[in-house]
Amino acid sequence: MVLKDMATAICLLLPLLGATANAALTSQTQVWKNVVIGAGGFVPGIVFNPTKPNLAYLRTDIGGAYRSNGDAWVPLTDYANDTTWHDWGIESLATDPIQPNILYLAVGLYTNSWDGTNGSIIKSYDYGRTWTQRSMLPFKLGGNMPGRGPGERLAIDPKNNKILYFAARSGNGLWKSVDAGVTWNKVQNFPDVGTYIADPNDASGYNADITGVVWVTFDSSSSTPTGTKRIFVGVASLNKSNIFVSNDSGATWTSLPAFANNAYMAHKGVLSPAEKVLYVTFNNNAGPYDGTAGAVGKYNITSGTWTDITPSSGSYGFGGLAVDLQKPGTLMVAPLNQWWPDANLWRSLDGGATWSPIWELQWPNKKRYYTMDNSLTPYLGGPVADDDLSMKEIGWMIEALVIDPHDSNHWLYGTGATVAGGHDLLNWDSVHNVTIKSMAAGIEETAVLGLVSPPSGSHLLSVVGDIGGFNHVDFNKPSSGFTNPIFGTTTGIDFAGNKPASIVRVGSNNGQISSSSDGGVTWSPYSGGDAYSGGQVAYSANGDAIIWSANQGLVISKNGGAFTTIVGVPSGAVIAADKINGTVIYAASGSNFYVSTNTGSTWTSTSASGIASPVWIAASPYKAGELWLSGNTGIVHSADYGKTWNKLGMVSNAWRIAVGKPQQPNGPPVVYASGTIDGANALYRTDDAGVNWIMISDSNYGFGASSGLILAADPRIYKRVYVGTNGRGIFWTSDAW
């Protein structure tokens, strides 16, 4: 299956299908760019090519894979659309040591019901620019499941690149390909499939799956005419053997001697060929959030014995592990997870006999052996004073930790929010001080939860999962993020139509609501919302009422007063405020559409819209009473406050919609929709009130799952739309007029 050619064919075919029916559907290529935030998500794996300098790849859990370009990164899986959306979940990757142009990705997001498609191994012959081979597996993969940090699960034989192994989840065991990834077969004689399950009682299935076989490491110092002789494999099991070795190219397998009585599972296994040593980090959980105990072990291949080289003890295990192939005996490890006051990193020059940390706690100070440069991710903060222990500067969830095999000064590590590292690592060994820089240029991994584009001030404000929200003054530069207070996951944002400098945002924890009167530059906590969290928020056009469809119910605050329950509209309703008429509020739930003309005091309802499962209400920024409603039967439009509705043509189902500047003065507003036309879920635009539609997603920019897109249309610039994704941040049409 040739992904590039198939996606192109689909885009070419759809206009023809539409033309055959009513000449109403065309396609248009836009110039898409990311709005720069700077990473913003978990990076569980980074791999350098062992033979080609200046070539590295990283994988994310929900945002696809990237290739290095100097200190920046190039996304490789933006083709993923509503059909291939799970390709953004990268379970593992492998870069070919013999033919460095070849790259493999193991793709799939979830092993439970959230992802209905089995996993695949996809292959590129041009460093990930295009993908020309997809090998379907008979089971699902879990790029965003528990235990996504161990690895790598996918490995290429360094002596024979036709041989690959893949370590699978869900009790599926170890798999092997002997034809360069075209076909895969289970290794029937591999002795264990893993027994660890994070939470067997999780009804969703997310935590209730077997983490499985988790890493494969070839011993490149052992070879035969047909490939590598010695292979190590780690398995997620506790209190039983969990590392196995084959000394005959996989013909037979035996367990290694127990380390620490098998109290921990083997998290990472990295070979130091010159030492004939396998280094292993151990943890009592699969990660990436947990881990309360663990160790670091050193296995001498010649003697068959273990040495405990654990650098520190605490309420954490160990995850990230790197060896310097140019300096045998030099290695680094990271904790998983050391939550207070920060994650540490340890480095050894003598095979783990002694260690030096990157910081030491000298109460009440933190003695730092580094300087921090977060200029590419300013929302992470810093630098701070030695007596300030409030920040996690080094990071958290550090599963990826690597030293460039061609440059001992160059190192990288991934956290729950970014990629960091530097180019002066050897200073650690001399002056014991290194510069840690954010290395996030080109990476955009946020899960976007809300976007607004006011008619004045900044063209875009956003709220996202985990790291809060942003006022995007310059789309090409990262910003520091919203403060006072700082929220983690921020679920909703809106502006007052007649006072667009008035902004409100809400977060996922109780009482997280904050307002701004200067367009999102500064913020103040909004009182009275302590009992409410999450959901969607709407600001009345005059800025005198906030309507909150919170997890706990539908409530309203007027003139800064306490929140009270809205009577007459069901909890969980989709809400919006009219952007011109300051007393009008809209809501939709089930087949009913609700309108209040007195700022929520009383409501009237109608079922005339014809939509039984509403998703979004988009109010016109130009005309009072004009609005659009999306849902299970498409998009409907009203010009009279929802009293009557007209269905837009061709769209059979729609999720998010947005309304922007018309193509012509006094023409109909442009409508953007994540929806279904002629059976294809994609991103569309109509310039003429739904008579004709244009597909604006394409084979290079598919934006992932259509149902997860967040849209905002610019009311000042024709064709300018902002597209929030679930894992690749925000895109914008940079070629808009």
XYZ file of C-alpha atoms in Angstrom:
737
model
C 0.000 0.000 0.000
C 1.513 3.333 -1.070
C 0.178 5.927 1.340
C 1.319 8.905 -0.690
C -0.246 7.703 -3.935
C -3.464 6.469 -2.329
C -4.069 9.749 -0.490
C -3.481 11.694 -3.694
C -5.868 9.439 -5.555
C -8.599 10.022 -2.979
C -8.244 13.784 -3.269
C -8.438 13.569 -7.057
C -11.386 11.194 -7.015
C -13.602 13.142 -4.634
C -14.031 16.197 -6.891
C -14.983 13.901 -9.749
C -17.577 12.130 -7.629
C -19.039 15.457 -6.554
C -18.995 16.778 -10.097
C -20.907 13.743 -11.291
C -23.625 14.404 -8.724
C -24.087 18.184 -8.813
C -20.742 19.891 -9.573
C -20.686 21.117 -5.979
C -17.559 19.522 -4.458
C -14.022 20.524 -5.376
C -10.664 20.495 -3.630
C -8.146 23.233 -3.007
C -4.568 23.024 -1.780
C -3.801 25.448 1.025
C -0.413 26.432 2.454
C -0.623 25.052 5.971
C 1.751 25.965 8.775
C 1.860 25.239 12.463
C 1.129 27.952 14.979
C 4.231 27.685 17.148
C 3.736 26.624 20.750
C 6.795 24.382 21.069
C 6.262 20.640 21.620
C 3.691 20.440 24.433
C 3.411 16.655 24.749
C 5.132 13.428 25.711
C 8.159 12.224 23.733
C 8.724 8.585 24.790
C 11.427 7.633 22.280
C 14.437 9.167 20.512
C 16.753 7.102 18.293
C 19.983 8.086 16.532
C 21.034 6.204 13.437
C 24.200 4.316 14.467
C 26.011 4.688 11.131
C 24.911 8.000 9.581
C 25.838 11.158 11.481
C 23.292 13.903 12.090
C 20.316 11.597 11.701
C 17.869 11.055 14.539
C 14.182 10.317 14.882
C 11.715 10.750 17.688
C 8.305 9.335 18.376
C 5.396 10.875 20.216
C 2.418 9.134 21.763
C -0.347 11.034 19.921
C 1.431 13.345 17.470
C 3.331 11.112 15.058
C 7.044 10.872 14.312
C 9.754 13.401 13.453
C 13.173 13.433 11.791
C 16.008 15.669 12.932
C 17.097 18.647 10.857
C 20.045 20.046 12.759
C 18.575 20.952 16.144
C 15.081 21.234 14.648
C 12.598 18.524 13.712
C 10.518 17.701 10.635
C 7.111 15.981 11.032
C 6.760 12.750 9.067
C 3.161 11.641 9.507
C 1.035 14.669 8.703
C -0.671 12.650 5.964
C -2.776 10.966 8.669
C -6.457 11.675 8.042
C -9.754 10.369 9.329
C -8.993 6.920 7.913
C -5.374 6.688 9.083
C -5.633 8.844 12.210
C -4.183 6.148 14.428
C -0.850 6.514 12.586
C -0.151 9.398 14.979
C 0.297 6.855 17.760
C 3.902 5.667 17.351
C 4.448 2.510 19.377
C 8.061 2.227 18.208
C 10.498 3.198 15.466
C 13.626 1.739 13.903
C 16.223 3.427 11.696
C 18.200 1.088 9.449
C 21.925 0.826 10.361
C 22.846 -0.607 6.945
C 20.634 1.530 4.704
C 20.094 4.712 6.740
C 17.488 6.000 4.302
C 15.099 3.277 5.514
C 12.817 3.992 8.453
C 10.139 1.815 10.050
C 7.306 2.940 12.311
C 5.019 0.723 14.356
C 1.729 2.656 14.364
C -1.499 2.370 16.343
C -2.972 4.350 19.226
C -4.997 2.053 21.486
C -5.548 -1.621 22.121
C -8.982 -1.096 23.672
C -12.198 -0.074 21.918
C -11.024 3.488 21.315
C -9.160 2.365 18.203
C -10.970 -0.081 15.966
C -8.060 -0.766 13.624
C -5.203 -3.236 13.984
C -1.691 -1.869 14.074
C 0.743 -1.647 11.183
C 4.444 -1.482 10.443
C 4.980 1.211 7.826
C 8.204 1.688 5.891
C 9.906 4.611 4.179
C 12.861 4.472 1.789
C 13.524 8.220 1.916
C 13.976 9.097 5.595
C 10.232 9.331 6.218
C 9.371 11.762 3.434
C 7.020 9.225 1.871
C 5.695 5.868 2.992
C 5.644 3.072 0.441
C 4.933 -0.059 2.474
C 2.299 -0.876 5.071
C 2.282 -4.297 6.700
C -0.868 -4.915 8.707
C -0.508 -6.818 11.945
C -3.181 -9.181 13.302
C -3.458 -7.191 16.545
C -3.676 -3.636 17.812
C -0.805 -1.419 18.923
C -0.792 1.113 21.737
C 1.234 4.227 21.026
C -0.769 6.062 23.692
C -1.270 3.177 26.108
C 0.395 2.571 29.482
C 3.905 1.242 29.000
C 4.609 3.339 25.902
C 7.985 4.451 27.234
C 9.913 1.154 27.368
C 11.638 0.112 24.192
C 12.442 0.187 21.530
C 9.961 -2.582 20.694
C 10.961 -2.526 17.019
C 14.539 -3.450 16.107
C 16.545 -4.160 12.935
C 19.326 -6.729 12.891
C 22.498 -4.634 12.457
C 24.154 -7.468 10.482
C 21.197 -8.348 8.245
C 18.595 -5.662 7.694
C 16.073 -8.065 6.254
C 15.563 -9.346 9.804
C 13.415 -7.316 12.192
C 11.800 -8.108 15.524
C 8.746 -6.507 17.082
C 7.800 -6.823 20.762
C 4.015 -6.806 21.022
C 1.411 -5.996 23.660
C -1.765 -7.747 24.718
C -0.236 -11.212 25.089
C 0.774 -11.325 21.429
C 4.411 -12.055 22.193
C 7.467 -11.568 19.979
C 7.204 -11.220 16.182
C 9.794 -11.504 13.427
C 10.176 -10.494 9.787
C 12.793 -12.004 7.476
C 11.823 -10.020 4.377
C 12.495 -6.424 5.484
C 9.131 -5.935 7.122
C 6.847 -7.154 4.350
C 5.497 -10.104 6.334
C 5.555 -10.880 10.045
C 5.256 -14.118 11.976
C 5.064 -14.874 15.657
C 8.196 -16.319 17.266
C 6.487 -19.412 18.574
C 9.326 -20.537 20.830
C 9.711 -17.241 22.679
C 8.958 -18.204 26.287
C 6.908 -15.311 27.702
C 4.326 -12.747 26.572
C 4.423 -10.664 29.767
C 2.050 -10.617 32.705
C 2.028 -7.016 33.963
C -1.318 -5.192 33.802
C -1.547 -1.654 35.168
C -5.134 -2.019 36.450
C -7.058 -5.228 35.700
C -10.266 -3.604 36.976
C -10.298 -0.681 34.537
C -13.617 -1.070 32.720
C -12.470 1.095 29.804
C -9.740 -1.402 29.004
C -7.131 1.335 28.830
C -5.220 0.171 31.898
C -6.454 -3.418 31.766
C -4.295 -4.724 28.936
C -1.075 -6.732 29.135
C 1.895 -4.413 28.598
C 3.656 -7.337 26.963
C 7.099 -7.720 25.443
C 8.720 -4.290 25.581
C 12.186 -4.135 24.033
C 14.568 -5.913 21.681
C 18.338 -5.314 21.701
C 20.790 -6.899 19.271
C 24.363 -7.569 20.383
C 26.244 -6.148 17.428
C 29.497 -7.712 18.633
C 28.119 -11.178 17.889
C 27.502 -12.091 14.275
C 27.102 -14.945 11.836
C 27.089 -14.922 8.022
C 23.296 -14.536 8.165
C 22.867 -12.014 10.962
C 23.351 -11.213 14.626
C 23.821 -14.141 16.936
C 22.942 -12.732 20.347
C 19.600 -11.016 20.971
C 18.198 -9.712 24.280
C 14.466 -9.201 24.840
C 12.755 -7.528 27.809
C 9.292 -8.434 29.059
C 6.930 -6.522 31.369
C 6.582 -9.022 34.205
C 7.121 -8.816 37.946
C 8.391 -11.537 40.276
C 9.417 -13.794 37.430
C 12.052 -13.881 34.709
C 11.710 -10.830 32.480
C 14.853 -10.685 30.321
C 15.567 -13.394 27.779
C 18.526 -14.038 25.501
C 19.128 -16.027 22.366
C 22.685 -16.988 21.468
C 21.725 -18.653 18.185
C 19.894 -15.943 16.228
C 16.538 -16.691 17.815
C 16.513 -20.471 17.450
C 16.348 -20.920 21.227
C 15.759 -18.625 24.192
C 16.768 -18.720 27.853
C 16.168 -16.353 30.735
C 18.947 -14.272 32.236
C 19.736 -14.755 35.924
C 17.365 -12.827 38.172
C 18.225 -9.248 39.029
C 16.949 -8.094 42.449
C 14.881 -11.282 42.671
C 12.878 -10.070 39.671
C 11.163 -7.496 41.879
C 11.175 -5.007 39.006
C 10.431 -5.201 35.310
C 13.116 -4.472 32.729
C 12.286 -1.042 31.300
C 15.142 -0.324 28.894
C 18.002 -2.524 27.692
C 20.969 -0.780 26.043
C 24.118 -2.553 24.909
C 27.680 -1.300 25.333
C 29.443 -3.529 22.766
C 33.015 -2.572 23.687
C 32.368 -3.518 27.317
C 30.318 -6.594 26.421
C 27.744 -5.254 28.845
C 23.962 -4.888 28.775
C 22.752 -1.977 30.886
C 19.140 -2.152 32.089
C 16.848 0.255 33.923
C 14.207 -1.363 36.123
C 10.892 -0.110 37.427
C 8.029 -1.581 39.414
C 5.480 -0.072 36.998
C 5.241 0.275 33.245
C 5.088 4.093 33.196
C 4.988 6.706 31.996
C 3.224 8.355 34.963
C 3.936 5.831 37.662
C 6.979 4.126 39.143
C 7.731 4.107 42.859
C 10.738 1.779 43.065
C 13.422 0.424 40.798
C 17.108 -0.006 40.082
C 19.810 0.069 37.422
C 21.575 -3.160 36.521
C 24.737 -4.043 34.602
C 24.857 -7.480 33.006
C 28.299 -8.838 32.111
C 27.753 -10.945 29.004
C 31.008 -12.869 29.402
C 30.542 -13.894 33.040
C 26.741 -13.995 32.959
C 26.473 -11.984 36.179
C 24.675 -8.854 37.326
C 25.991 -5.828 39.216
C 23.629 -3.404 40.899
C 24.748 0.091 39.850
C 21.708 2.061 41.042
C 22.796 5.705 41.468
C 20.173 6.811 43.974
C 17.196 5.584 45.933
C 13.814 7.160 46.484
C 10.142 6.816 45.674
C 10.852 6.278 42.003
C 12.105 3.729 39.541
C 14.268 4.281 36.485
C 13.420 4.845 32.835
C 15.700 6.735 30.447
C 19.057 5.080 29.748
C 21.904 6.122 27.430
C 25.421 4.865 26.738
C 28.207 6.727 24.970
C 29.392 4.392 22.217
C 32.527 6.503 21.748
C 33.457 6.342 25.425
C 32.883 2.814 26.799
C 31.777 2.886 30.401
C 30.069 6.277 30.080
C 26.324 6.140 30.662
C 23.394 8.210 31.905
C 20.105 7.309 33.562
C 16.883 9.118 34.445
C 14.300 8.453 37.176
C 10.712 7.442 36.493
C 9.168 9.301 38.163
C 10.900 11.625 40.616
C 8.214 14.209 41.192
C 9.841 16.405 43.863
C 11.496 18.748 43.621
C 12.463 17.733 40.099
C 13.683 14.789 38.077
C 17.419 14.250 38.382
C 19.827 12.864 35.825
C 22.908 10.841 36.693
C 26.097 10.272 34.701
C 28.844 7.728 35.206
C 32.265 7.466 33.550
C 33.189 4.101 35.042
C 30.393 1.756 34.128
C 28.188 2.750 37.050
C 30.737 2.371 39.852
C 30.346 6.072 40.667
C 27.812 8.686 39.599
C 27.422 12.452 39.464
C 23.984 14.133 39.465
C 22.851 17.108 37.467
C 21.620 18.719 40.673
C 21.853 18.166 44.415
C 19.473 19.223 47.145
C 21.362 21.321 49.668
C 18.396 22.407 51.712
C 16.859 24.838 51.288
C 18.673 25.249 47.998
C 18.902 23.181 44.856
C 22.521 23.119 43.704
C 22.284 23.156 39.922
C 25.057 21.832 37.709
C 23.361 23.227 34.631
C 21.947 26.359 33.100
C 18.518 26.205 31.492
C 17.452 27.720 28.180
C 13.706 27.344 27.615
C 13.494 29.990 24.903
C 11.747 27.539 22.559
C 9.271 26.479 25.265
C 8.841 29.583 27.422
C 5.633 28.231 28.951
C 7.841 25.848 30.967
C 9.293 28.862 32.790
C 12.698 29.497 34.263
C 15.383 30.218 35.068
C 14.697 30.440 38.790
C 16.790 31.073 41.880
C 18.578 28.291 43.738
C 16.115 28.503 46.627
C 13.092 28.184 44.308
C 12.019 24.526 44.308
C 8.647 25.145 42.670
C 9.645 24.288 39.101
C 10.340 20.967 37.457
C 13.115 22.325 35.260
C 14.595 18.983 34.180
C 11.161 17.521 33.533
C 9.069 14.444 34.182
C 8.248 11.174 32.414
C 11.824 10.905 31.123
C 11.743 7.699 29.104
C 13.849 8.867 26.154
C 17.510 9.619 26.922
C 20.217 9.302 24.258
C 23.809 10.289 23.525
C 24.690 10.847 19.883
C 26.830 7.849 18.809
C 28.838 10.180 16.542
C 29.273 13.113 18.959
C 29.806 12.626 22.699
C 28.887 16.257 23.357
C 25.434 15.927 21.820
C 22.613 14.527 23.925
C 18.829 14.597 23.925
C 16.052 13.576 26.249
C 12.270 13.635 26.089
C 9.861 14.661 28.827
C 6.122 14.863 29.260
C 6.195 18.271 27.577
C 9.225 18.705 25.339
C 12.616 17.596 24.032
C 15.722 18.992 25.693
C 19.457 18.431 25.560
C 22.568 20.199 24.395
C 25.970 20.222 22.747
C 28.359 20.520 25.705
C 27.771 17.255 27.537
C 31.480 16.623 28.131
C 31.531 19.731 30.329
C 29.672 17.594 32.851
C 32.905 15.642 33.319
C 35.213 18.671 33.630
C 33.537 21.751 35.083
C 30.400 19.778 36.061
C 28.056 22.220 34.374
C 26.138 21.866 31.125
C 23.671 24.001 29.223
C 20.282 22.349 28.821
C 18.309 23.789 25.941
C 14.845 23.161 24.684
C 15.278 21.302 21.379
C 11.620 21.567 20.390
C 11.879 23.566 17.139
C 9.457 22.023 14.653
C 7.666 19.825 17.179
C 4.011 20.639 17.843
C 2.251 18.002 19.906
C -0.521 19.677 21.850
C -4.036 18.309 22.073
C -6.053 21.419 21.276
C -9.306 21.871 23.196
C -10.430 25.380 22.283
C -9.725 28.193 19.794
C -11.110 31.699 19.350
C -10.372 34.427 16.810
C -11.760 37.771 18.016
C -12.543 40.646 15.633
C -9.811 42.795 17.210
C -6.619 42.243 19.149
C -4.742 38.996 18.651
C -5.984 36.920 15.759
C -5.851 33.702 17.789
C -6.072 32.463 21.356
C -5.969 28.790 22.266
C -6.456 26.383 25.140
C -4.871 22.935 25.148
C -4.421 19.802 27.207
C -1.754 19.622 29.943
C -0.048 23.008 29.448
C -2.840 25.603 29.577
C -3.413 28.200 26.894
C -1.802 30.872 24.752
C -2.220 34.316 23.252
C -0.645 33.894 19.813
C 0.696 37.342 19.010
C 3.218 35.936 16.515
C 2.358 32.576 14.946
C 6.034 31.876 14.308
C 7.219 32.340 17.894
C 6.295 30.528 21.109
C 4.691 32.450 23.938
C 4.791 32.087 27.692
C 1.223 30.963 28.112
C -1.645 32.172 30.272
C -0.952 32.899 33.929
C -2.781 34.082 37.049
C -3.572 31.379 37.470
C -1.740 28.774 35.423
C -4.039 25.900 34.494
C -2.925 22.526 33.226
C -5.576 21.094 30.938
C -7.791 24.011 29.869
C -11.046 22.964 28.268
C -12.861 26.095 27.103
C -12.366 29.696 25.995
C -14.590 32.458 24.605
C -14.696 36.219 24.044
C -17.475 38.775 24.386
C -18.627 39.697 20.874
C -19.099 43.412 21.500
C -16.138 43.645 23.867
C -13.628 41.269 22.280
C -10.887 42.194 24.729
C -12.968 40.410 27.373
C -11.947 36.733 27.410
C -12.837 33.860 29.717
C -11.214 30.416 30.057
C -11.983 27.364 32.166
C -9.852 24.417 33.255
C -10.301 20.786 34.153
C -9.997 21.188 37.926
C -12.580 22.640 40.293
C -12.606 26.431 40.421
C -10.420 26.874 37.362
C -11.968 29.914 35.713
C -10.155 33.112 34.843
C -10.989 36.258 32.886
C -9.067 38.873 30.952
C -10.027 42.423 30.028
C -7.084 43.103 27.709
C -7.421 40.421 25.066
C -5.675 37.665 26.973
C -2.502 39.569 27.853
C -3.183 39.489 31.595
C -5.637 37.441 33.625
C -7.431 37.474 36.965
C -9.083 34.583 38.804
C -12.861 34.681 38.501
C -14.506 34.017 41.852
C -17.504 31.858 42.553
C -16.693 28.846 40.413
C -15.110 26.631 43.046
C -17.661 23.857 42.609
C -17.316 23.607 38.832
C -14.764 22.290 36.376
C -14.133 21.444 32.743
C -16.570 21.645 29.878
C -17.376 24.581 27.630
C -17.715 28.280 28.406
C -19.496 31.153 26.632
C -19.249 34.916 27.180
C -22.294 37.110 26.508
C -21.755 39.704 23.795
C -21.701 42.603 26.272
C -19.354 40.801 28.650
C -21.805 40.835 31.561
C -22.576 37.101 31.799
C -20.555 33.900 31.710
C -22.345 30.669 30.846
C -20.513 27.505 31.851
C -21.513 24.039 30.661
C -19.373 22.412 33.340
C -18.942 18.787 34.305
C -21.241 19.430 37.261
C -24.022 21.133 35.317
C -25.038 24.211 33.356
C -24.508 27.421 35.342
C -24.381 31.165 34.791
C -22.707 34.127 36.478
C -24.035 37.635 35.857
C -22.066 40.824 36.471
C -19.347 38.994 38.348
C -21.728 37.348 40.775
C -21.967 33.786 42.008
C -22.715 30.965 39.603
C -26.278 29.680 39.704
C -27.869 26.729 37.984
C -29.640 27.388 34.698
C -33.162 26.023 34.781
C -34.837 24.712 31.653
C -31.773 23.437 29.765
C -30.275 19.965 30.353
C -26.812 19.530 31.815
C -24.129 18.900 29.231
C -25.789 21.085 26.620
C -23.745 22.669 23.843
C -23.747 26.424 24.429
C -22.948 29.689 22.656
C -23.630 33.362 23.105
C -24.858 35.568 20.294
C -21.884 37.715 19.244
C -23.934 40.887 18.664
C -27.069 40.767 20.848
C -25.900 40.931 24.441
C -28.980 39.299 25.972
C -29.202 36.231 23.739
C -27.753 32.848 24.641
C -28.111 29.577 22.734
C -27.997 25.942 23.811
C -28.599 22.587 22.173
C -29.194 19.162 23.661
C -30.662 16.112 21.992
C -33.164 17.191 19.363
C -33.972 20.452 21.153
C -32.536 23.891 20.473
C -32.854 26.469 23.267
C -32.810 30.259 23.143
C -32.782 32.784 25.961
C -33.427 36.437 25.142
C -32.952 37.669 28.720
C -29.420 36.442 29.519
C -30.455 33.030 30.716
C -33.368 33.896 32.967
C -35.901 32.039 30.825
C -35.638 29.765 27.795
C -37.722 28.681 24.844
C -37.060 25.528 22.858
C -37.745 24.083 19.430
C -36.957 20.817 17.683
C -37.149 22.301 14.203
C -33.408 22.114 13.523
C -33.602 18.446 12.524
C -30.412 17.591 14.432
C -30.746 15.011 17.186
C -27.105 14.916 18.359
C -25.749 18.480 18.303
C -21.995 19.081 18.373
C -21.356 22.805 17.986
C -23.073 26.179 17.674
C -21.326 28.900 15.667
C -22.768 32.396 16.052
C -22.133 34.962 13.353
C -19.641 37.690 14.290
C -21.427 40.026 11.851
C -25.178 39.705 12.353
C -27.353 39.231 15.423
C -29.503 36.143 15.408
C -27.550 34.355 12.691
C -26.083 31.012 13.669
C -25.131 27.555 12.459
C -25.612 24.222 14.241
C -23.700 21.026 13.475
C -24.514 17.463 14.340
C -25.489 14.007 13.204
C -27.400 15.102 10.090
C -25.044 17.829 8.901
C -25.218 21.604 9.302
C -28.280 23.818 9.616
C -28.451 27.606 9.424
C -30.789 30.109 11.032
C -31.040 33.859 10.456
C -33.777 34.467 13.051
C -32.397 33.354 16.408
C -33.167 29.705 15.767
C -36.851 30.091 14.992
C -36.436 28.590 11.517
C -33.649 26.527 9.991
C -32.284 25.671 6.557
C -30.051 22.680 5.949
C -26.761 23.279 4.153
C -26.315 21.075 1.127
C -24.216 17.935 0.791
C -22.984 17.632 4.387
C -24.397 14.461 5.931
C -22.620 14.720 9.297
C -20.579 17.454 10.951
C -18.522 17.977 14.061
C -16.885 21.365 14.639
C -17.825 24.349 12.489
C -16.567 27.933 12.331
C -17.672 31.129 10.606
C -15.276 33.639 9.033
C -14.873 36.617 6.753
C -16.905 36.468 3.528
C -15.226 36.138 0.165
C -16.990 39.289 -1.067
C -18.237 42.339 0.856
C -21.812 41.753 2.023
C -21.576 38.142 0.886
C -22.392 35.155 3.074
C -19.862 34.357 5.789
C -17.458 31.559 4.960
C -18.288 28.355 6.838
C -15.641 25.778 7.701
C -16.645 22.296 8.750
C -15.081 19.116 9.934
C -17.650 16.818 8.435
C -18.780 14.219 5.940
C -19.457 14.829 2.254
C -19.956 11.951 -0.180
C -18.880 9.582 2.559
C -15.494 11.249 3.155
C -14.694 12.737 6.554
C -12.442 15.746 6.005
C -12.079 19.504 6.453
C -14.264 21.580 4.136
C -15.046 25.204 3.322
C -18.026 26.822 1.653
C -17.948 30.385 0.337
C -21.586 30.443 -0.789
C -23.713 29.309 2.145
C -23.340 25.603 1.435
C -24.232 25.502 -2.245
C -20.683 24.464 -3.155
C -18.043 22.913 -0.918
C -14.257 22.776 -1.133
C -12.144 20.099 0.550
C -9.166 21.917 2.105
C -7.487 19.010 3.885
C -5.325 16.967 1.535
C -2.876 14.096 1.176
C -0.113 16.009 2.954
C -2.240 17.500 5.723
C -4.984 15.168 6.887
C -5.247 16.570 10.458
C -6.003 13.175 12.002
C -9.457 12.207 13.214
C -12.125 14.580 11.907
C -14.225 14.218 15.038
C -11.385 15.607 17.165
C -10.732 18.816 15.229
C -11.231 22.227 16.845
C -11.930 25.121 14.455
C -11.832 28.897 14.578
C -12.308 31.159 11.574
C -10.694 34.555 11.331
C -13.386 37.260 11.049
C -10.817 39.655 9.533
C -9.129 37.559 6.827
C -10.867 35.585 4.097
C -9.848 31.876 3.915
C -7.972 32.114 7.235
C -8.948 29.161 9.403
C -7.252 27.757 12.489
C -7.344 23.999 12.910
C -6.689 22.461 16.301
C -5.739 18.793 16.280
C -5.510 16.039 18.849
C -1.744 15.689 18.910
C -0.246 17.926 16.191
C -1.044 21.315 17.647
C -2.629 24.127 15.633
C -2.454 24.661 11.878
C -3.340 27.836 10.000
C -3.794 28.773 6.357
C -0.799 31.015 5.796
C -1.847 31.778 2.216
C -5.152 33.357 3.220
C -5.947 36.731 1.699
